[in-house]
Tab-separated table of C-alpha atoms in Angstrom:
chain	number	residue	atom	x	y	z
I	1	MET	CA	-6.608	-64.426	-22.796
I	2	ASP	CA	-3.526	-64.342	-24.850
I	3	LEU	CA	-1.039	-67.169	-23.734
I	4	TYR	CA	2.037	-64.555	-23.650
I	5	SER	CA	0.347	-62.472	-21.149
I	6	LEU	CA	0.348	-65.310	-18.177
I	7	THR	CA	2.910	-65.920	-15.587
I	8	LEU	CA	5.125	-68.730	-15.922
I	9	HIS	CA	3.489	-70.515	-13.081
I	10	GLU	CA	0.064	-69.957	-14.828
I	11	ILE	CA	1.510	-71.260	-17.977
I	12	ARG	CA	3.239	-74.115	-16.164
I	13	ASP	CA	-0.148	-75.307	-14.743
I	14	LYS	CA	-1.810	-75.288	-18.122
I	15	ILE	CA	0.844	-77.360	-19.728
I	16	ARG	CA	0.780	-79.856	-16.981
I	17	SER	CA	-2.815	-80.306	-17.140
I	18	GLY	CA	-2.738	-80.957	-20.795
I	19	GLU	CA	-4.961	-77.711	-21.566
I	20	ILE	CA	-2.179	-76.490	-23.847
I	21	CYS	CA	1.194	-77.887	-25.357
I	22	SER	CA	4.467	-76.140	-25.425
I	23	LYS	CA	4.361	-75.462	-29.087
I	24	GLU	CA	1.007	-73.422	-28.542
I	25	VAL	CA	2.811	-71.263	-25.855
I	26	LEU	CA	5.809	-70.797	-28.316
I	27	ASP	CA	3.770	-69.836	-31.061
I	28	SER	CA	1.929	-67.078	-29.001
I	29	VAL	CA	5.270	-65.751	-27.804
I	30	TYR	CA	7.019	-65.575	-31.249
I	31	ASN	CA	3.887	-64.065	-32.878
I	32	ARG	CA	4.048	-61.400	-29.905
I	33	ILE	CA	7.884	-60.817	-30.375
I	34	GLU	CA	6.927	-60.564	-34.359
I	35	ASN	CA	4.111	-58.024	-33.794
I	36	LEU	CA	5.989	-56.036	-31.299
I	37	ASP	CA	9.661	-55.985	-31.157
I	38	ASP	CA	10.276	-53.740	-33.854
I	39	LYS	CA	8.935	-51.051	-31.682
I	40	ILE	CA	10.612	-52.306	-28.473
I	41	GLY	CA	14.030	-53.976	-29.652
I	42	ALA	CA	14.555	-56.268	-26.899
I	43	TYR	CA	15.991	-58.986	-29.110
I	44	LEU	CA	19.470	-59.270	-31.113
I	45	THR	CA	18.910	-63.079	-32.099
I	46	LEU	CA	15.935	-65.292	-32.355
I	47	ALA	CA	16.622	-69.114	-32.084
I	48	LYS	CA	13.184	-70.437	-33.712
I	49	ASP	CA	14.518	-73.750	-35.179
I	50	LYS	CA	16.313	-74.841	-31.940
I	51	ALA	CA	13.206	-73.456	-29.816
I	52	TYR	CA	10.717	-75.455	-31.724
I	53	GLU	CA	13.083	-78.558	-31.615
I	54	ALA	CA	12.920	-78.143	-27.876
I	55	ALA	CA	9.048	-77.529	-27.815
I	56	GLU	CA	8.505	-80.839	-29.558
I	57	SER	CA	10.649	-82.710	-27.334
I	58	VAL	CA	8.882	-81.351	-24.450
I	59	ASP	CA	5.216	-82.133	-25.879
I	60	LYS	CA	6.553	-85.713	-26.642
I	61	ARG	CA	7.555	-86.488	-23.060
I	62	ILE	CA	4.389	-84.941	-21.684
I	63	ALA	CA	2.570	-87.303	-23.892
I	64	GLU	CA	4.670	-90.209	-22.960
I	65	GLY	CA	3.556	-89.551	-19.393
I	66	GLU	CA	6.820	-88.423	-17.896
I	67	LYS	CA	6.403	-85.778	-15.243
I	68	LEU	CA	8.451	-82.733	-15.824
I	69	GLY	CA	9.463	-79.716	-13.630
I	70	ASP	CA	8.400	-76.344	-13.031
I	71	LEU	CA	10.311	-74.876	-16.385
I	72	ALA	CA	9.248	-77.741	-18.897
I	73	GLY	CA	8.088	-75.898	-22.202
I	74	ILE	CA	8.620	-72.493	-20.750
I	75	PRO	CA	9.948	-69.911	-23.178
I	76	MET	CA	12.823	-67.744	-21.824
I	77	ALA	CA	15.200	-65.393	-23.199
I	78	ILE	CA	18.823	-64.843	-22.328
I	79	LYS	CA	21.110	-61.738	-22.215
I	80	ASP	CA	23.591	-61.605	-25.161
I	81	ASN	CA	26.930	-61.643	-22.911
I	82	ILE	CA	25.944	-65.367	-21.535
I	83	SER	CA	27.348	-68.017	-23.650
I	84	THR	CA	24.919	-70.120	-25.537
I	85	ASN	CA	25.977	-73.243	-27.890
I	86	GLY	CA	25.584	-72.589	-31.321
I	87	ILE	CA	23.617	-69.461	-31.117
I	88	ARG	CA	25.285	-65.951	-31.739
I	89	THR	CA	26.481	-64.149	-28.404
I	90	THR	CA	27.490	-60.749	-29.424
I	91	CYS	CA	27.991	-58.813	-26.030
I	92	ALA	CA	26.137	-56.250	-28.022
I	93	SER	CA	29.542	-55.148	-29.611
I	94	LYS	CA	31.174	-54.937	-32.836
I	95	MET	CA	34.034	-56.864	-31.396
I	96	LEU	CA	31.981	-60.151	-31.129
I	97	GLU	CA	29.192	-59.358	-33.557
I	98	ASN	CA	29.626	-62.686	-35.313
I	99	TYR	CA	31.170	-64.797	-32.502
I	100	VAL	CA	28.867	-68.248	-31.963
I	101	PRO	CA	30.041	-70.159	-28.922
I	102	PRO	CA	30.821	-73.805	-28.964
I	103	PHE	CA	29.588	-74.322	-25.493
I	104	ASP	CA	26.571	-73.304	-23.044
I	105	ALA	CA	27.026	-71.453	-19.934
I	106	HIS	CA	26.238	-73.482	-16.653
I	107	VAL	CA	23.002	-71.645	-16.260
I	108	CYS	CA	21.886	-72.520	-19.897
I	109	GLU	CA	22.739	-76.152	-19.183
I	110	LYS	CA	20.624	-76.008	-16.031
I	111	LEU	CA	17.721	-74.415	-17.657
I	112	LYS	CA	17.620	-76.708	-20.695
I	113	ALA	CA	17.967	-79.644	-18.468
I	114	ALA	CA	14.885	-78.363	-16.556
I	115	GLY	CA	12.921	-78.103	-19.904
I	116	ALA	CA	13.073	-74.332	-20.502
I	117	ILE	CA	13.084	-73.160	-24.139
I	118	LEU	CA	15.423	-70.535	-25.286
I	119	ILE	CA	13.704	-68.618	-27.702
I	120	GLY	CA	16.413	-65.790	-28.132
I	121	LYS	CA	19.266	-63.296	-26.966
I	122	THR	CA	18.422	-59.880	-25.748
I	123	ASN	CA	20.323	-56.654	-26.085
I	124	LEU	CA	22.690	-54.829	-23.619
I	125	ASP	CA	24.938	-52.320	-23.097
I	126	GLU	CA	28.109	-53.223	-24.967
I	127	PHE	CA	30.028	-55.821	-22.737
I	128	ALA	CA	27.350	-54.767	-19.838
I	129	MET	CA	29.023	-51.255	-19.529
I	130	GLY	CA	25.970	-48.775	-19.063
I	131	SER	CA	22.797	-48.197	-17.365
I	132	SER	CA	20.469	-47.245	-20.121
I	133	THR	CA	21.155	-49.806	-23.077
I	134	GLU	CA	22.182	-47.098	-25.234
I	135	ASN	CA	25.698	-48.229	-25.240
I	136	SER	CA	24.675	-51.333	-27.401
I	137	ALA	CA	26.603	-51.183	-30.764
I	138	LEU	CA	23.716	-53.182	-32.496
I	139	LYS	CA	20.366	-51.376	-31.631
I	140	THR	CA	18.208	-49.409	-29.145
I	141	THR	CA	16.015	-50.917	-26.967
I	142	ARG	CA	13.099	-48.844	-25.695
I	143	ASN	CA	10.900	-48.988	-22.445
I	144	PRO	CA	7.601	-50.802	-22.977
I	145	TRP	CA	5.903	-48.080	-20.762
I	146	ASP	CA	7.205	-45.217	-22.877
I	147	LEU	CA	8.997	-45.861	-26.155
I	148	GLU	CA	10.661	-42.463	-25.738
I	149	ARG	CA	12.494	-43.840	-22.563
I	150	VAL	CA	15.238	-46.274	-21.897
I	151	PRO	CA	14.392	-49.463	-20.450
I	152	GLY	CA	17.651	-49.085	-18.054
I	153	GLY	CA	20.670	-51.235	-18.387
I	154	SER	CA	22.853	-53.041	-18.759
I	155	SER	CA	20.199	-55.822	-19.106
I	156	GLY	CA	17.987	-53.703	-20.604
I	157	GLY	CA	16.734	-56.063	-23.529
I	158	SER	CA	15.923	-58.768	-20.685
I	159	ALA	CA	13.772	-56.457	-18.824
I	160	ALA	CA	12.008	-55.267	-21.520
I	161	ALA	CA	11.267	-58.583	-22.935
I	162	VAL	CA	9.700	-59.647	-19.803
I	163	ALA	CA	7.738	-56.251	-19.257
I	164	ALA	CA	6.654	-56.556	-22.897
I	165	ASP	CA	5.213	-60.128	-22.705
I	166	GLU	CA	8.115	-61.241	-25.098
I	167	ALA	CA	9.419	-63.984	-22.839
I	168	PHE	CA	7.959	-65.595	-19.421
I	169	PHE	CA	11.263	-64.836	-17.859
I	170	SER	CA	14.879	-63.993	-18.792
I	171	LEU	CA	18.512	-63.925	-17.600
I	172	GLY	CA	20.500	-60.801	-17.252
I	173	SER	CA	24.017	-60.136	-15.331
I	174	ASP	CA	24.424	-57.758	-12.646
I	175	THR	CA	27.777	-55.922	-11.846
I	176	GLY	CA	26.596	-52.745	-10.311
I	177	GLY	CA	22.974	-53.180	-10.379
I	178	SER	CA	22.447	-54.267	-14.094
I	179	ILE	CA	19.542	-56.602	-13.362
I	180	ARG	CA	17.689	-54.392	-10.733
I	181	GLN	CA	17.740	-50.941	-12.296
I	182	PRO	CA	16.238	-52.173	-15.613
I	183	ALA	CA	13.755	-54.179	-13.674
I	184	SER	CA	12.697	-50.808	-11.616
I	185	LEU	CA	12.436	-48.796	-14.779
I	186	CYS	CA	10.368	-51.669	-16.796
I	187	GLY	CA	8.110	-52.522	-13.686
I	188	VAL	CA	9.189	-56.065	-13.482
I	189	VAL	CA	10.924	-58.244	-10.879
I	190	GLY	CA	14.705	-58.680	-10.862
I	191	PHE	CA	16.799	-60.510	-8.469
I	192	LYS	CA	20.521	-60.419	-8.132
I	193	PRO	CA	22.009	-63.434	-5.968
I	194	THR	CA	24.359	-63.769	-3.215
I	195	TYR	CA	27.845	-63.495	-5.314
I	196	GLY	CA	29.039	-66.973	-5.864
I	197	ALA	CA	25.711	-68.656	-5.565
I	198	VAL	CA	25.106	-68.907	-9.471
I	199	SER	CA	28.049	-70.086	-11.555
I	200	ARG	CA	29.612	-67.284	-14.010
I	201	TYR	CA	31.076	-70.249	-16.168
I	202	GLY	CA	29.753	-69.168	-19.621
I	203	LEU	CA	29.281	-65.498	-18.785
I	204	VAL	CA	31.609	-62.999	-20.686
I	205	ALA	CA	33.565	-61.353	-17.749
I	206	TYR	CA	33.269	-57.344	-17.159
I	207	GLY	CA	34.083	-57.374	-13.385
I	208	SER	CA	34.654	-60.812	-11.927
I	209	SER	CA	34.536	-60.085	-8.464
I	210	PHE	CA	31.180	-58.116	-8.793
I	211	ASP	CA	29.335	-60.092	-11.862
I	212	GLN	CA	26.570	-62.249	-10.858
I	213	ILE	CA	23.784	-63.861	-13.468
I	214	GLY	CA	20.118	-63.520	-12.225
I	215	PRO	CA	16.571	-63.596	-13.367
I	216	PHE	CA	13.905	-61.185	-14.492
I	217	THR	CA	10.215	-62.422	-13.921
I	218	LYS	CA	6.652	-61.129	-14.069
I	219	ASP	CA	6.138	-61.946	-10.404
I	220	VAL	CA	7.780	-62.953	-7.234
I	221	GLU	CA	6.479	-66.289	-7.219
I	222	ASP	CA	8.072	-66.978	-10.806
I	223	CYS	CA	11.078	-65.588	-9.368
I	224	ALA	CA	11.357	-68.262	-6.723
I	225	ILE	CA	10.802	-70.833	-9.158
I	226	VAL	CA	13.484	-69.842	-11.702
I	227	LEU	CA	16.188	-69.251	-8.792
I	228	ASN	CA	15.609	-72.905	-7.836
I	229	HIS	CA	16.992	-73.884	-11.389
I	230	LEU	CA	19.965	-71.597	-11.145
I	231	TYR	CA	21.733	-72.097	-7.920
I	232	GLY	CA	24.299	-74.661	-7.191
I	233	HIS	CA	28.029	-75.382	-7.167
I	234	ASP	CA	29.868	-75.537	-10.416
I	235	GLU	CA	33.462	-76.512	-10.181
I	236	ARG	CA	34.475	-74.725	-13.606
I	237	ASP	CA	33.866	-71.498	-11.741
I	238	SER	CA	36.585	-70.974	-8.870
I	239	THR	CA	34.180	-68.504	-6.943
I	240	SER	CA	31.228	-70.927	-7.040
I	241	LEU	CA	29.875	-71.524	-3.502
I	242	ALA	CA	29.779	-75.172	-2.434
I	243	VAL	CA	26.527	-74.858	-0.336
I	244	GLU	CA	23.163	-76.243	-0.475
I	245	HIS	CA	20.223	-74.258	-1.085
I	246	GLY	CA	16.679	-75.023	0.146
I	247	ASP	CA	13.439	-74.782	-2.093
I	248	PHE	CA	12.886	-71.125	-2.660
I	249	THR	CA	9.135	-71.573	-3.133
I	250	GLU	CA	8.803	-72.507	0.603
I	251	ALA	CA	9.392	-68.832	1.407
I	252	LEU	CA	6.161	-67.895	-0.359
I	253	ASN	CA	2.952	-67.149	1.150
I	254	LYS	CA	4.719	-66.655	4.515
I	255	ASP	CA	3.606	-64.343	7.614
I	256	ILE	CA	6.217	-61.457	7.865
I	257	LYS	CA	5.051	-60.473	11.593
I	258	GLY	CA	8.021	-59.591	13.743
I	259	MET	CA	10.503	-59.276	10.553
I	260	LYS	CA	12.966	-56.386	11.293
I	261	ILE	CA	13.438	-54.005	8.281
I	262	GLY	CA	16.395	-51.235	8.206
I	263	LEU	CA	15.650	-48.295	6.173
I	264	PRO	CA	19.179	-46.721	5.393
I	265	LYS	CA	18.723	-42.725	5.619
I	266	GLU	CA	21.704	-42.278	2.934
I	267	TYR	CA	19.529	-44.158	0.473
I	268	PHE	CA	16.761	-41.596	0.854
I	269	GLU	CA	18.444	-38.408	0.898
I	270	GLU	CA	19.773	-35.837	-1.962
I	271	GLY	CA	19.586	-37.258	-5.574
I	272	ILE	CA	16.457	-39.404	-5.112
I	273	ASP	CA	13.305	-38.006	-6.676
I	274	PRO	CA	10.935	-37.011	-4.153
I	275	ASP	CA	8.266	-39.073	-5.976
I	276	VAL	CA	10.362	-42.019	-5.722
I	277	LYS	CA	11.290	-41.528	-2.011
I	278	LYS	CA	7.398	-41.472	-1.108
I	279	ILE	CA	6.002	-44.278	-3.179
I	280	VAL	CA	9.017	-46.629	-1.646
I	281	LEU	CA	8.252	-45.424	1.892
I	282	ASP	CA	4.547	-46.082	1.185
I	283	GLY	CA	5.554	-49.477	0.191
I	284	VAL	CA	7.334	-49.805	3.464
I	285	LYS	CA	4.222	-48.577	5.285
I	286	ILE	CA	2.363	-51.814	3.779
I	287	LEU	CA	5.177	-54.321	5.140
I	288	GLU	CA	4.582	-52.508	8.581
I	289	GLY	CA	0.858	-53.063	8.388
I	290	LEU	CA	1.622	-56.561	7.907
I	291	GLY	CA	3.497	-56.650	11.313
I	292	ALA	CA	7.115	-55.937	10.426
I	293	HIS	CA	9.322	-53.580	12.709
I	294	VAL	CA	10.876	-50.795	10.824
I	295	GLU	CA	13.733	-48.503	12.023
I	296	GLU	CA	15.708	-45.987	10.436
I	297	ILE	CA	19.494	-46.956	10.124
I	298	SER	CA	22.725	-45.387	8.896
I	299	LEU	CA	25.062	-46.693	6.328
I	300	PRO	CA	27.668	-44.106	6.241
I	301	TYR	CA	30.416	-45.752	3.918
I	302	SER	CA	27.626	-46.234	1.253
I	303	LYS	CA	28.267	-42.927	-0.142
I	304	TYR	CA	31.861	-43.889	-1.172
I	305	ALA	CA	30.351	-47.115	-3.019
I	306	LEU	CA	29.869	-45.464	-6.568
I	307	PRO	CA	33.936	-44.275	-6.639
I	308	VAL	CA	34.762	-47.621	-5.214
I	309	TYR	CA	32.821	-49.489	-7.816
I	310	TYR	CA	33.898	-47.507	-10.897
I	311	ILE	CA	37.633	-47.980	-9.723
I	312	ALA	CA	37.502	-51.567	-8.946
I	313	ALA	CA	35.330	-52.739	-11.663
I	314	SER	CA	37.155	-50.700	-14.325
I	315	ALA	CA	40.350	-52.264	-13.431
I	316	GLU	CA	38.977	-55.733	-13.553
I	317	ALA	CA	37.374	-54.805	-16.867
I	318	SER	CA	40.963	-53.839	-18.102
I	319	SER	CA	42.314	-56.829	-17.661
I	320	ASN	CA	39.217	-59.135	-18.715
I	321	LEU	CA	38.846	-57.412	-21.885
I	322	ALA	CA	42.489	-57.574	-22.886
I	323	ARG	CA	41.908	-61.098	-24.447
I	324	PHE	CA	39.781	-59.392	-27.342
I	325	ASP	CA	43.038	-58.521	-29.357
I	326	GLY	CA	41.581	-59.341	-32.864
I	327	VAL	CA	44.338	-62.511	-32.804
I	328	ARG	CA	42.176	-65.535	-31.581
I	329	TYR	CA	38.529	-64.481	-32.244
I	330	GLY	CA	36.373	-61.624	-32.581
I	331	TYR	CA	36.866	-58.529	-34.621
I	332	ARG	CA	40.318	-57.888	-36.594
I	333	ALA	CA	40.820	-54.648	-38.398
I	334	LYS	CA	41.379	-54.822	-42.113
I	335	GLU	CA	44.261	-52.465	-42.460
I	336	TYR	CA	47.612	-52.575	-40.557
I	337	ASP	CA	51.164	-52.626	-41.191
I	338	SER	CA	52.523	-54.287	-37.989
I	339	LEU	CA	51.332	-56.538	-34.939
I	340	GLU	CA	51.122	-53.487	-32.882
I	341	GLU	CA	49.001	-51.662	-35.151
I	342	MET	CA	46.600	-54.643	-35.931
I	343	TYR	CA	46.026	-54.543	-31.943
I	344	ILE	CA	45.382	-50.866	-31.679
I	345	ASN	CA	43.253	-50.874	-34.750
I	346	SER	CA	41.138	-54.013	-33.836
I	347	ARG	CA	40.653	-52.747	-30.194
I	348	SER	CA	39.903	-49.190	-31.687
I	349	GLU	CA	37.478	-50.198	-34.093
I	350	GLY	CA	36.071	-53.013	-32.282
I	351	PHE	CA	35.150	-51.476	-28.889
I	352	GLY	CA	32.866	-48.516	-28.433
I	353	ASP	CA	33.211	-45.322	-26.473
I	354	GLU	CA	31.975	-46.509	-23.017
I	355	VAL	CA	34.252	-49.967	-23.095
I	356	LYS	CA	37.445	-47.640	-24.251
I	357	LEU	CA	36.750	-45.393	-21.557
I	358	ARG	CA	36.411	-47.970	-18.930
I	359	ILE	CA	39.147	-49.899	-20.132
I	360	MET	CA	41.493	-46.761	-19.867
I	361	LEU	CA	40.279	-45.715	-16.340
I	362	GLY	CA	41.038	-49.358	-15.282
I	363	THR	CA	44.569	-49.479	-16.904
I	364	TYR	CA	45.242	-46.091	-15.198
I	365	THR	CA	44.351	-47.006	-11.604
I	366	LEU	CA	46.349	-50.289	-11.953
I	367	SER	CA	49.347	-48.614	-13.409
I	368	SER	CA	52.337	-48.402	-10.817
I	369	GLY	CA	52.099	-44.903	-10.013
I	370	TYR	CA	48.300	-44.704	-9.092
I	371	TYR	CA	47.770	-48.485	-7.816
I	372	ASP	CA	48.054	-47.687	-4.108
I	373	ALA	CA	46.337	-44.153	-4.590
I	374	TYR	CA	43.150	-45.348	-6.269
I	375	TYR	CA	42.990	-49.519	-6.600
I	376	ASN	CA	44.332	-50.390	-3.366
I	377	LYS	CA	42.391	-47.723	-1.455
I	378	ALA	CA	39.178	-48.900	-3.354
I	379	LEU	CA	39.658	-52.325	-2.167
I	380	LYS	CA	40.289	-51.092	1.582
I	381	VAL	CA	37.015	-49.016	1.253
I	382	ARG	CA	35.158	-51.994	-0.230
I	383	ARG	CA	35.831	-54.098	2.922
I	384	LEU	CA	34.453	-51.452	5.207
I	385	ILE	CA	31.251	-51.170	3.073
I	386	LYS	CA	30.925	-54.883	3.450
I	387	GLN	CA	31.622	-54.961	6.982
I	388	GLU	CA	29.076	-52.184	7.544
I	389	PHE	CA	26.313	-54.351	5.910
I	390	GLU	CA	27.482	-57.413	7.800
I	391	LYS	CA	26.921	-55.498	11.110
I	392	ALA	CA	23.638	-54.295	10.100
I	393	PHE	CA	22.072	-57.589	9.070
I	394	GLU	CA	22.894	-58.770	12.826
I	395	LYS	CA	20.120	-56.830	13.617
I	396	TYR	CA	17.933	-56.557	10.612
I	397	ASP	CA	16.306	-59.410	8.686
I	398	ILE	CA	16.248	-57.057	5.401
I	399	ILE	CA	17.141	-53.403	4.305
I	400	ILE	CA	14.965	-51.572	1.934
I	401	SER	CA	15.705	-48.933	-0.431
I	402	PRO	CA	14.792	-47.351	-3.845
I	403	THR	CA	16.087	-49.391	-6.435
I	404	SER	CA	16.581	-46.665	-8.819
I	405	PRO	CA	16.882	-42.789	-7.746
I	406	THR	CA	14.551	-41.814	-10.674
I	407	THR	CA	11.905	-43.403	-13.078
I	408	ALA	CA	13.173	-44.158	-16.730
I	409	PHE	CA	14.647	-41.217	-18.489
I	410	LYS	CA	14.218	-40.005	-22.069
I	411	ILE	CA	16.427	-41.650	-24.570
I	412	GLY	CA	19.721	-39.309	-25.311
I	413	GLU	CA	19.043	-37.346	-22.205
I	414	ARG	CA	22.024	-38.607	-20.234
I	415	THR	CA	24.250	-39.447	-23.157
I	416	ASP	CA	26.430	-36.218	-22.486
I	417	ASP	CA	26.324	-36.573	-18.883
I	418	GLN	CA	28.595	-39.030	-17.581
I	419	LEU	CA	27.902	-38.439	-13.952
I	420	ALA	CA	24.180	-38.383	-14.121
I	421	MET	CA	24.307	-41.680	-16.048
I	422	TYR	CA	26.564	-43.263	-13.302
I	423	MET	CA	24.449	-41.769	-10.578
I	424	SER	CA	21.520	-44.272	-11.970
I	425	ASP	CA	23.374	-46.844	-10.012
I	426	ILE	CA	23.675	-45.021	-6.677
I	427	CYS	CA	21.436	-47.505	-4.812
I	428	THR	CA	22.224	-50.682	-6.520
I	429	VAL	CA	26.243	-50.602	-6.468
I	430	PRO	CA	26.679	-51.222	-2.568
I	431	VAL	CA	24.897	-54.720	-3.021
I	432	ASN	CA	27.518	-55.943	-5.413
I	433	ILE	CA	30.161	-54.538	-3.382
I	434	ALA	CA	29.202	-56.544	-0.569
I	435	GLY	CA	28.234	-59.465	-2.413
I	436	ILE	CA	24.864	-59.735	-0.912
I	437	PRO	CA	21.557	-60.830	-2.812
I	438	ALA	CA	19.010	-58.150	-3.542
I	439	ILE	CA	15.639	-57.852	-5.419
I	440	SER	CA	13.899	-55.056	-7.078
I	441	LEU	CA	9.959	-55.227	-7.447
I	442	PRO	CA	7.170	-52.913	-8.718
I	443	CYS	CA	5.995	-50.687	-5.791
I	444	GLY	CA	4.045	-48.062	-7.560
I	445	PHE	CA	4.034	-45.367	-10.392
I	446	SER	CA	5.150	-41.900	-10.796
I	447	LYS	CA	3.505	-40.100	-13.784
I	448	GLY	CA	2.706	-43.442	-15.354
I	449	LEU	CA	6.159	-44.772	-14.938
I	450	PRO	CA	7.030	-47.662	-12.775
I	451	VAL	CA	8.886	-47.240	-9.612
I	452	GLY	CA	11.013	-50.253	-7.988
I	453	MET	CA	11.750	-51.160	-4.298
I	454	GLN	CA	15.001	-52.778	-3.488
I	455	ILE	CA	14.911	-55.447	-0.649
I	456	MET	CA	18.529	-56.697	0.488
I	457	SER	CA	19.520	-59.432	2.953
I	458	LYS	CA	22.609	-61.032	4.285
I	459	ALA	CA	24.779	-63.458	2.013
I	460	LEU	CA	22.714	-66.316	1.475
I	461	GLY	CA	19.453	-64.672	2.861
I	462	GLU	CA	17.562	-64.919	-0.251
I	463	ALA	CA	14.477	-66.752	1.588
I	464	SER	CA	14.013	-63.532	3.632
I	465	ILE	CA	13.859	-61.353	0.369
I	466	ILE	CA	11.355	-63.583	-1.019
I	467	LYS	CA	9.484	-63.767	2.106
I	468	ALA	CA	9.131	-60.202	2.218
I	469	ALA	CA	8.729	-59.197	-1.395
I	470	HIS	CA	6.032	-61.858	-1.880
I	471	ALA	CA	4.079	-60.604	1.264
I	472	PHE	CA	4.131	-57.003	-0.484
I	473	GLU	CA	3.260	-58.490	-3.772
I	474	ARG	CA	0.055	-60.467	-2.228
I	475	ASN	CA	-1.305	-57.074	-0.826
I	476	THR	CA	-0.560	-54.823	-3.760
I	477	ASP	CA	-1.544	-55.052	-7.472
I	478	PHE	CA	1.416	-53.412	-8.838
I	479	SER	CA	3.020	-56.392	-10.328
I	480	LYS	CA	-0.165	-57.122	-12.311
I	481	LYS	CA	-0.225	-53.897	-14.138
I	482	LYS	CA	1.124	-53.886	-17.619
I	483	PRO	CA	2.206	-51.149	-20.327
I	484	THR	CA	-0.188	-50.483	-23.140
I	485	LEU	CA	1.353	-51.402	-26.359
């Protein structure tokens, strides 16, 4: 069996036993990328020299008898809006095409300390704004299950890399579903942590009160392992939670008898593909057969989640992206006659259409004449959505819905239909609004394309999610299925 096709925990066991060394694993993955990524387009930058140096260090430490952790020698990929010291970080934008950060994001520091090996940076929608990775200014990423279809977004490159066995795990960022939606479309596991549980230090900000870094993995056990190395307080991030987390792998292989599951009727109504609905509900029946109690519930404020998200997140983007002005770093226009014209030309040429659209929308909703009518009202409804979830979790351990209303759509199919593109996030956006954790895991196939089930829980309720997700995975084989490439 090719090493690249194994899960993280399978590779970990082989490295620990001395059956293989880290360099062999790295060779296997880079060969896979070399043979395949011209078709997939998951990566923007490869970091071969640094990766082989790290692998050599891991192998040396193992040879000297040092006991290393779960991630030692494991090749990983990181979304290209997460800062990596000495490795280009572009945000898939002309604005930052040649930017090389002088520091690592907190998550990179933690993963490197655990011995994980960064092999490259993955493609995304520019500045993480999009649901298909078609907004990248640098290249198009394709879905490994069907090369004519999108991998989802904005973390499409990270999802495609794991689905195509071009990395054992990867990191993405999730502002309104940007980990879970591409995980669903690419048939892998994607986890969005509780807001503040994972430091955002070093993540290029889009919507600061929504953004959260999380992993893509091949199965739920791998997800639990990676989460153990991402969580933790960071004083450099003012929103970082100072709470202790347990070992997430302790939630694996647990009985779910008596677990209470809520099914929000609003997430199974108009706009959800009938095949997707049936497959997710069939998945719920499997959990019910394992002893869980399932009830239909109502989350009526969820219907306002999409407008709330696009008003509030765009307002934050308008503020966050003001720093890219052509003065300090990033793209600067070559032709201008004044300082004002330099700003205008640099931002006009450096940003793509979707980014400009969201900056303009955000600036508009923050303007004095419209602040109360749009932004302030959106914040009030955001509070109602959050309270609605909190009330539901007083009774239910988890809530289940589809992750995406459809399977992967064709490249170019929604580029001229803004509303249809935004509706891709209709099931995922409420989670970011409420700041709660959620997972997407494969639960079936529709016409040969993967369908994802979304499992949500209360803030810091990650263990309940992992417990239910792993129980489902143990009793199905959807996570084991791979695209034919």
